[in-house]
mmCIF file of C-alpha atoms and ligand atoms in Angstrom:
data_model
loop_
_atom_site.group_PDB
_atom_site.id
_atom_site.type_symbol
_atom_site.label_atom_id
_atom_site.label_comp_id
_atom_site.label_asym_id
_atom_site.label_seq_id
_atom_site.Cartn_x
_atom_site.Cartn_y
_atom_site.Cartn_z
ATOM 1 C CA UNK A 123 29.926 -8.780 -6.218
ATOM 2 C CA UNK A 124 28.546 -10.360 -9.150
ATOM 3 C CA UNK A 125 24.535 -10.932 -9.589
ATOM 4 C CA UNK A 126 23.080 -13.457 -11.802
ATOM 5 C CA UNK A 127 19.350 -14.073 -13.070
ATOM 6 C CA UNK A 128 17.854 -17.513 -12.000
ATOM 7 C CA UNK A 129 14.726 -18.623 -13.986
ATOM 8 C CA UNK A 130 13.139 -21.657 -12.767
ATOM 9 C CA UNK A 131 11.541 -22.661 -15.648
ATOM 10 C CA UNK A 132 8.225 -24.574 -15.831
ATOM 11 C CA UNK A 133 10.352 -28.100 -16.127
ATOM 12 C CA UNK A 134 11.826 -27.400 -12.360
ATOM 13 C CA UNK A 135 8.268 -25.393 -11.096
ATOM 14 C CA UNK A 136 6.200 -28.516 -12.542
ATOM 15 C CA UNK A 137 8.570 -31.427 -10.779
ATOM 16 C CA UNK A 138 7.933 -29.785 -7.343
ATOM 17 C CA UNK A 139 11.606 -28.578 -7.646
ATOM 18 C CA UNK A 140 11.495 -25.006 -6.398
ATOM 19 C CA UNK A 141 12.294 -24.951 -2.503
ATOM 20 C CA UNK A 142 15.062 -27.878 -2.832
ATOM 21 C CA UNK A 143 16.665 -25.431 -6.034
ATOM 22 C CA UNK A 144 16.236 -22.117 -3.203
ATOM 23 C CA UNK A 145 17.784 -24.071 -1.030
ATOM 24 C CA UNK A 146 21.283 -24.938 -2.719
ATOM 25 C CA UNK A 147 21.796 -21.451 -3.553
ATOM 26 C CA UNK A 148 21.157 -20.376 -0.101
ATOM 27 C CA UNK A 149 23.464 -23.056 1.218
ATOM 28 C CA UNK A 150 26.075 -22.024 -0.750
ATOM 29 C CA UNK A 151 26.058 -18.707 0.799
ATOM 30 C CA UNK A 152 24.433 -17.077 -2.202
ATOM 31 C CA UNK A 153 22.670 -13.583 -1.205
ATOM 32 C CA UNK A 154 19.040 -13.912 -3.180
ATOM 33 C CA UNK A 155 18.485 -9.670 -4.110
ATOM 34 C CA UNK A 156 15.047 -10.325 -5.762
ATOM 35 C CA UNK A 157 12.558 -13.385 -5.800
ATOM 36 C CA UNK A 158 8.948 -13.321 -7.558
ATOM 37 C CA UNK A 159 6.863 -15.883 -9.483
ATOM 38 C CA UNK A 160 5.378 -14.811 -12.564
ATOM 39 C CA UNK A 161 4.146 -15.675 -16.208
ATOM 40 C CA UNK A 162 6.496 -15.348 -19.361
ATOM 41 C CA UNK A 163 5.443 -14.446 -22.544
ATOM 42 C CA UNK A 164 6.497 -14.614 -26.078
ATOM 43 C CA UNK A 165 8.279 -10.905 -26.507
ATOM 44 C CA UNK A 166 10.169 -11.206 -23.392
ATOM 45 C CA UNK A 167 11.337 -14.967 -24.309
ATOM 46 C CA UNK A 168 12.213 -13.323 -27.802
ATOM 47 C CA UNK A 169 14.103 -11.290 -25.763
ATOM 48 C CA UNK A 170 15.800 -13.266 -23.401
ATOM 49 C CA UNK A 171 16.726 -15.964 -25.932
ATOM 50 C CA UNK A 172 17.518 -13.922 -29.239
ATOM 51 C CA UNK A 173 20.571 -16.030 -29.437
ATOM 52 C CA UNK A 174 18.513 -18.954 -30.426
ATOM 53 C CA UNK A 175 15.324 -17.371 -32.391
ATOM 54 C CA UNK A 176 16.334 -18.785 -35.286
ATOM 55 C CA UNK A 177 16.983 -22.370 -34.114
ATOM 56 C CA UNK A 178 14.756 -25.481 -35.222
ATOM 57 C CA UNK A 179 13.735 -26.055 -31.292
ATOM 58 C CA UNK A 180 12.916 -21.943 -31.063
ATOM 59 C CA UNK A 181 9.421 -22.699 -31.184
ATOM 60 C CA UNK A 182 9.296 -25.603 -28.965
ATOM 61 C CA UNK A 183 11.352 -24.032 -26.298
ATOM 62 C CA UNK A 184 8.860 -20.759 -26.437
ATOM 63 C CA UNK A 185 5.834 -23.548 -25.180
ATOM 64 C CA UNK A 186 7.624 -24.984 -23.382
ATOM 65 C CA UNK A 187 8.933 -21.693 -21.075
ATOM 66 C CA UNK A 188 5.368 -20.557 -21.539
ATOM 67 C CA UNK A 189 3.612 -23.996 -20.023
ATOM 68 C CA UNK A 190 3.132 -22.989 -16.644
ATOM 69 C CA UNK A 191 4.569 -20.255 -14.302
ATOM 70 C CA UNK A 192 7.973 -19.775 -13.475
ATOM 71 C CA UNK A 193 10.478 -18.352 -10.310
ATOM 72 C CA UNK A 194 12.414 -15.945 -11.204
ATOM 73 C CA UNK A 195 15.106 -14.666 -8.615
ATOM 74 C CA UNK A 196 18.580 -12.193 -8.687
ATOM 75 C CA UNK A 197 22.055 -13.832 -6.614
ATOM 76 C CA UNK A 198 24.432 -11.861 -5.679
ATOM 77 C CA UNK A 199 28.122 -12.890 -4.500
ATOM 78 C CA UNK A 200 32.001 -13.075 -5.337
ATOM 79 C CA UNK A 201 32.310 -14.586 -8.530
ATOM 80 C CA UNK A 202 28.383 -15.133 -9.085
ATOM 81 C CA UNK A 203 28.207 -16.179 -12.848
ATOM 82 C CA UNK A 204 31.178 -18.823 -12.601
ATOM 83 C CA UNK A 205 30.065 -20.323 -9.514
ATOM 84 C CA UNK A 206 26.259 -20.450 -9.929
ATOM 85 C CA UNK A 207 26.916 -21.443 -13.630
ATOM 86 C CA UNK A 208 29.064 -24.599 -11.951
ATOM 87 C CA UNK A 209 25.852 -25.037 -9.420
ATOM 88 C CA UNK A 210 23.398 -25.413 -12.692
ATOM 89 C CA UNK A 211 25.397 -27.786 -15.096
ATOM 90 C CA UNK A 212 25.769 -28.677 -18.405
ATOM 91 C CA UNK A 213 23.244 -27.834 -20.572
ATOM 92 C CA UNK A 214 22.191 -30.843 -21.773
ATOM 93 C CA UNK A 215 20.956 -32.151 -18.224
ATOM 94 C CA UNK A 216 22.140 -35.877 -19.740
ATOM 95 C CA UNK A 217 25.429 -34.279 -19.924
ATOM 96 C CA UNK A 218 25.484 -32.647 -16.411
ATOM 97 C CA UNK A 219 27.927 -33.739 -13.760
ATOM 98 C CA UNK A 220 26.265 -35.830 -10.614
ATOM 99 C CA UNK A 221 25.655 -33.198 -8.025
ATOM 100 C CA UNK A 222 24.864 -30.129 -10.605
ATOM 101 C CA UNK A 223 21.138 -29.052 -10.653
ATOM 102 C CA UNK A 224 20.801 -30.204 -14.069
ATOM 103 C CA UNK A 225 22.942 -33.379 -13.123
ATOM 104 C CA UNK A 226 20.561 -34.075 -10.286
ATOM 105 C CA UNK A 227 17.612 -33.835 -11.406
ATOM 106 C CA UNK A 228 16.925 -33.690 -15.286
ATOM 107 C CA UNK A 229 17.400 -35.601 -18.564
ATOM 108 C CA UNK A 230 16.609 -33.165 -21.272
ATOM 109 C CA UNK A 231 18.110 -30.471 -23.017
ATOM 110 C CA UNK A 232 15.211 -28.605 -23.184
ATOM 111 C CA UNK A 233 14.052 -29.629 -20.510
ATOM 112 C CA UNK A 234 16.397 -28.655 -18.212
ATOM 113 C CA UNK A 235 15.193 -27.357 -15.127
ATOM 114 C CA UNK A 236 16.895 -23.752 -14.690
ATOM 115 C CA UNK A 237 18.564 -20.919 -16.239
ATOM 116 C CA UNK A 238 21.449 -19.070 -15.351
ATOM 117 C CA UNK A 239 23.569 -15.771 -16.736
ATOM 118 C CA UNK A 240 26.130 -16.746 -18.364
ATOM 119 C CA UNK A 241 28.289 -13.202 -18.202
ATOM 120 C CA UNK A 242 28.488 -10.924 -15.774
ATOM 121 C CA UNK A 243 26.879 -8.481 -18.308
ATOM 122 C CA UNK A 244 23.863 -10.485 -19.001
ATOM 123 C CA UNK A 245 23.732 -10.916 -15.194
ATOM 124 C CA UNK A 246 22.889 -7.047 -15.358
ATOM 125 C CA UNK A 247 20.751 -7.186 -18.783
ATOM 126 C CA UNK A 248 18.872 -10.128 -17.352
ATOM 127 C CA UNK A 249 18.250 -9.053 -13.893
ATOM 128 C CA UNK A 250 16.900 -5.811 -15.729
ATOM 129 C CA UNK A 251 14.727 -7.444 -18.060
ATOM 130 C CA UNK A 252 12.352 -9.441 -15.651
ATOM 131 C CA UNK A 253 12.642 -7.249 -12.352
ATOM 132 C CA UNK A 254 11.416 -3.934 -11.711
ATOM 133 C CA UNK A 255 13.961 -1.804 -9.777
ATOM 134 C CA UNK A 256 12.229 -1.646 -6.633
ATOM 135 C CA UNK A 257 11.655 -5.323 -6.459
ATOM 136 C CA UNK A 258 15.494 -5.821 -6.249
ATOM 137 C CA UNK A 259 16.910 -5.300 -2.730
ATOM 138 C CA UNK A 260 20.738 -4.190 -1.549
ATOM 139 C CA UNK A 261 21.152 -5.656 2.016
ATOM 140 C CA UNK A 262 23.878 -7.170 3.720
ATOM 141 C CA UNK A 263 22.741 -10.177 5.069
ATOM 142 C CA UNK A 264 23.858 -10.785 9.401
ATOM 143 C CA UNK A 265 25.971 -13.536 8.361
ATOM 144 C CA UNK A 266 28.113 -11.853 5.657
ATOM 145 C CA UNK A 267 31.137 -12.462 8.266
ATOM 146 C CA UNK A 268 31.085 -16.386 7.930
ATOM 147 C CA UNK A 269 30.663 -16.586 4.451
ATOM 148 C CA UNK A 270 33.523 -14.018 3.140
ATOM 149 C CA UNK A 271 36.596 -12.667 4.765
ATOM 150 C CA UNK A 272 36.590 -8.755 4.934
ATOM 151 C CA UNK A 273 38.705 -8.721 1.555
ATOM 152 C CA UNK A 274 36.583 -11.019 -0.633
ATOM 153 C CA UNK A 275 33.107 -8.472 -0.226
ATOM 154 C CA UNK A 276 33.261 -6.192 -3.057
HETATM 155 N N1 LIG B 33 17.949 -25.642 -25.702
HETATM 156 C C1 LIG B 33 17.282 -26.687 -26.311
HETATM 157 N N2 LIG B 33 17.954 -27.463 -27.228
HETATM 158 C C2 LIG B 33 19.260 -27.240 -27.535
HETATM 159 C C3 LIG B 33 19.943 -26.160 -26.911
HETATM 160 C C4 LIG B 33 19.261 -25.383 -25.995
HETATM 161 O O1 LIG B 33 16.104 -26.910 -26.054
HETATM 162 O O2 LIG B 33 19.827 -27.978 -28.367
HETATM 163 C C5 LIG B 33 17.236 -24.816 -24.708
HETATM 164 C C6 LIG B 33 17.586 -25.254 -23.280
HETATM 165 O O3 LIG B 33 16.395 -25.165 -22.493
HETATM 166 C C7 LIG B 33 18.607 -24.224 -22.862
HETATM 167 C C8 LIG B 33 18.087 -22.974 -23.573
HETATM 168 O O4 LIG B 33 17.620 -23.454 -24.834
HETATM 169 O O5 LIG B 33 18.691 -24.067 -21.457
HETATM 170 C C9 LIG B 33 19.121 -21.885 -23.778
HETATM 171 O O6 LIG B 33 20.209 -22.414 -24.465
HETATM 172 P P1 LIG B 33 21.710 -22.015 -24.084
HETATM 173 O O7 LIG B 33 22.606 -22.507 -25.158
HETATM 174 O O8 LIG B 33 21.773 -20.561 -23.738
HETATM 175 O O9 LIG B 33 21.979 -22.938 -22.778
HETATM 176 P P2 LIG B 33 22.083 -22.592 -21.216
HETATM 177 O O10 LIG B 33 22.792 -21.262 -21.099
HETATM 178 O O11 LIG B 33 20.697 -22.576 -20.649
HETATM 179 O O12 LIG B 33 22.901 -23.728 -20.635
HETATM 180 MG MG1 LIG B 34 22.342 -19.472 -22.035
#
Protein backbone atom coordinates (compact mmCIF):
# COMPACT_ATOMS: atom_id res chain seq x y z
CA UNK A 1 0.00 0.00 0.00
CA UNK A 2 0.72 3.46 -0.73
CA UNK A 3 0.41 6.36 2.12
CA UNK A 4 -0.06 9.90 1.36
CA UNK A 5 0.16 13.18 3.62
CA UNK A 6 -3.18 15.18 3.85
CA UNK A 7 -2.82 18.82 5.13
CA UNK A 8 -5.96 20.57 5.66
CA UNK A 9 -4.86 23.82 5.37
CA UNK A 10 -6.30 26.86 7.20
CA UNK A 11 -8.63 27.66 3.88
CA UNK A 12 -10.56 24.09 4.51
CA UNK A 13 -10.07 24.31 8.75
CA UNK A 14 -11.52 28.05 8.55
CA UNK A 15 -14.76 27.10 6.14
CA UNK A 16 -15.86 24.46 8.73
CA UNK A 17 -14.59 21.89 6.12
CA UNK A 18 -12.77 19.30 8.20
CA UNK A 19 -15.29 16.38 9.16
CA UNK A 20 -17.13 16.52 5.56
CA UNK A 21 -13.10 16.30 3.97
CA UNK A 22 -12.54 13.05 6.84
CA UNK A 23 -15.38 11.82 5.66
CA UNK A 24 -14.74 11.30 1.76
CA UNK A 25 -11.57 9.70 2.45
CA UNK A 26 -13.10 7.35 4.82
CA UNK A 27 -15.87 6.59 2.37
CA UNK A 28 -13.67 5.77 -0.13
CA UNK A 29 -12.24 3.07 1.89
CA UNK A 30 -9.09 5.03 2.67
CA UNK A 31 -7.24 3.60 5.96
CA UNK A 32 -6.33 7.10 7.97
CA UNK A 33 -2.58 5.78 9.80
CA UNK A 34 -2.12 9.15 11.65
CA UNK A 35 -4.48 12.22 12.40
CA UNK A 36 -3.42 15.37 14.64
CA UNK A 37 -4.14 19.13 14.49
CA UNK A 38 -1.35 21.35 14.89
CA UNK A 39 0.38 24.79 14.05
CA UNK A 40 2.83 25.22 10.99
CA UNK A 41 5.58 27.34 10.92
CA UNK A 42 7.86 29.02 8.56
CA UNK A 43 10.98 26.31 8.47
CA UNK A 44 8.77 23.43 8.08
CA UNK A 45 6.63 25.30 5.19
CA UNK A 46 10.23 26.11 3.74
CA UNK A 47 10.46 22.68 3.87
CA UNK A 48 7.49 21.26 2.64
CA UNK A 49 7.22 23.71 -0.27
CA UNK A 50 10.98 24.25 -1.41
CA UNK A 51 9.68 23.71 -4.85
CA UNK A 52 8.07 27.05 -4.79
CA UNK A 53 10.42 29.29 -2.34
CA UNK A 54 11.34 31.26 -4.93
CA UNK A 55 7.92 32.03 -6.46
CA UNK A 56 6.25 35.64 -6.39
CA UNK A 57 3.15 34.08 -4.20
CA UNK A 58 6.02 32.26 -1.73
CA UNK A 59 5.38 34.76 0.75
CA UNK A 60 1.74 34.97 0.55
CA UNK A 61 1.22 31.29 0.61
CA UNK A 62 3.63 31.10 3.94
CA UNK A 63 0.59 33.53 5.76
CA UNK A 64 -1.60 32.13 4.44
CA UNK A 65 -0.63 28.20 5.68
CA UNK A 66 0.36 29.96 8.86
CA UNK A 67 -3.29 31.84 9.48
CA UNK A 68 -4.81 29.48 11.67
CA UNK A 69 -4.28 25.75 12.59
CA UNK A 70 -4.32 23.01 10.35
CA UNK A 71 -5.26 18.84 10.19
CA UNK A 72 -2.79 17.02 9.25
CA UNK A 73 -3.44 13.17 8.64
CA UNK A 74 -1.40 9.90 6.81
CA UNK A 75 -3.84 7.46 4.15
CA UNK A 76 -2.90 4.46 3.41
CA UNK A 77 -4.28 2.13 0.46
CA UNK A 78 -3.69 0.50 -3.11
CA UNK A 79 -2.67 3.11 -5.29
CA UNK A 80 -2.88 6.01 -2.55
CA UNK A 81 -1.16 9.01 -4.37
CA UNK A 82 -3.15 8.52 -7.78
CA UNK A 83 -6.38 8.03 -6.24
CA UNK A 84 -6.37 10.56 -3.36
CA UNK A 85 -4.61 13.01 -5.82
CA UNK A 86 -7.98 12.37 -8.19
CA UNK A 87 -10.14 12.89 -4.73
CA UNK A 88 -8.34 16.55 -4.22
CA UNK A 89 -8.41 18.13 -7.81
CA UNK A 90 -6.85 20.45 -9.83
CA UNK A 91 -4.89 22.82 -8.31
CA UNK A 92 -6.38 25.76 -9.19
CA UNK A 93 -9.77 24.95 -7.28
CA UNK A 94 -11.48 27.16 -10.40
CA UNK A 95 -10.02 24.53 -12.49
CA UNK A 96 -11.15 21.45 -10.43
CA UNK A 97 -13.62 18.96 -11.79
CA UNK A 98 -17.35 19.05 -10.02
CA UNK A 99 -17.14 16.41 -7.38
CA UNK A 100 -13.18 16.87 -6.52
CA UNK A 101 -12.51 18.49 -3.06
CA UNK A 102 -11.10 21.42 -4.65
CA UNK A 103 -14.00 21.26 -7.32
CA UNK A 104 -16.52 21.23 -4.52
CA UNK A 105 -15.72 23.51 -2.48
CA UNK A 106 -13.06 26.26 -3.44
CA UNK A 107 -12.27 29.03 -5.95
CA UNK A 108 -8.69 29.90 -5.40
CA UNK A 109 -5.45 28.70 -6.22
CA UNK A 110 -4.09 29.51 -3.15
CA UNK A 111 -6.68 29.05 -1.55
CA UNK A 112 -7.39 25.75 -2.11
CA UNK A 113 -8.53 23.84 0.66
CA UNK A 114 -6.07 20.69 0.95
CA UNK A 115 -2.85 19.20 0.13
CA UNK A 116 -1.94 16.01 -1.09
CA UNK A 117 1.53 13.91 -2.01
CA UNK A 118 2.01 13.95 -5.16
CA UNK A 119 4.63 10.74 -5.38
CA UNK A 120 4.72 7.92 -3.61
CA UNK A 121 8.15 9.15 -2.32
CA UNK A 122 6.99 12.38 -0.98
CA UNK A 123 4.12 10.31 0.50
CA UNK A 124 7.07 8.87 2.72
CA UNK A 125 9.16 12.32 3.01
CA UNK A 126 5.93 14.06 3.90
CA UNK A 127 4.39 11.70 6.26
CA UNK A 128 7.97 11.92 7.96
CA UNK A 129 8.21 15.49 8.10
CA UNK A 130 5.01 16.41 10.18
CA UNK A 131 4.46 13.04 12.20
CA UNK A 132 6.44 11.61 14.83
CA UNK A 133 6.85 7.81 14.43
CA UNK A 134 4.79 6.77 17.19
CA UNK A 135 1.91 8.92 16.20
CA UNK A 136 1.57 6.83 12.96
CA UNK A 137 -0.32 3.54 13.46
CA UNK A 138 -0.11 0.00 11.28
CA UNK A 139 -3.56 -1.69 11.79
CA UNK A 140 -5.70 -3.54 9.64
CA UNK A 141 -8.89 -2.14 9.87
CA UNK A 142 -12.18 -5.17 10.47
CA UNK A 143 -13.44 -4.31 7.19
CA UNK A 144 -10.29 -4.74 5.04
CA UNK A 145 -12.34 -7.80 3.39
CA UNK A 146 -15.04 -5.51 1.67
CA UNK A 147 -12.89 -2.99 0.51
CA UNK A 148 -9.98 -5.17 -1.29
CA UNK A 149 -9.92 -8.68 -2.56
CA UNK A 150 -7.12 -10.83 -0.87
CA UNK A 151 -4.75 -9.97 -3.95
CA UNK A 152 -5.09 -6.17 -4.07
CA UNK A 153 -3.62 -5.74 -0.02
CA UNK A 154 -0.03 -5.26 -0.35
N1 LIG B 1 -0.08 27.94 -5.18
C1 LIG B 1 -0.48 29.25 -5.32
N2 LIG B 1 -0.42 29.84 -6.56
C2 LIG B 1 0.01 29.16 -7.66
C3 LIG B 1 0.43 27.81 -7.51
C4 LIG B 1 0.37 27.23 -6.26
O1 LIG B 1 -0.87 29.89 -4.35
O2 LIG B 1 0.04 29.74 -8.76
C5 LIG B 1 -0.16 27.30 -3.85
C6 LIG B 1 -1.42 26.43 -3.74
O3 LIG B 1 -1.94 26.59 -2.41
C7 LIG B 1 -0.89 25.04 -3.97
C8 LIG B 1 0.49 25.13 -3.32
O4 LIG B 1 0.95 26.44 -3.65
O5 LIG B 1 -1.71 24.03 -3.40
C9 LIG B 1 1.48 24.09 -3.79
O6 LIG B 1 1.60 24.16 -5.18
P1 LIG B 1 1.71 22.85 -6.08
O7 LIG B 1 2.10 23.26 -7.45
O8 LIG B 1 2.56 21.83 -5.39
O9 LIG B 1 0.16 22.36 -6.15
P2 LIG B 1 -0.62 21.15 -5.45
O10 LIG B 1 0.32 19.96 -5.43
O11 LIG B 1 -1.05 21.59 -4.09
O12 LIG B 1 -1.81 20.90 -6.35
MG1 LIG C 1 2.26 19.87 -4.70
Amino acid sequence: MQQSLIIIKPSGVERGLIGKIIDRFQQKGLIIAGLKMMRLDEGLLREHYAHLVDKPFFPSLLRSMMASPVIVMCLKGKDAIAVIRGMVGATNSRNAAPGTIRGDYGMSSQENIIHASDSEENGIIETNRFFRPEEIFDYIPGNIGYIYSPDERD
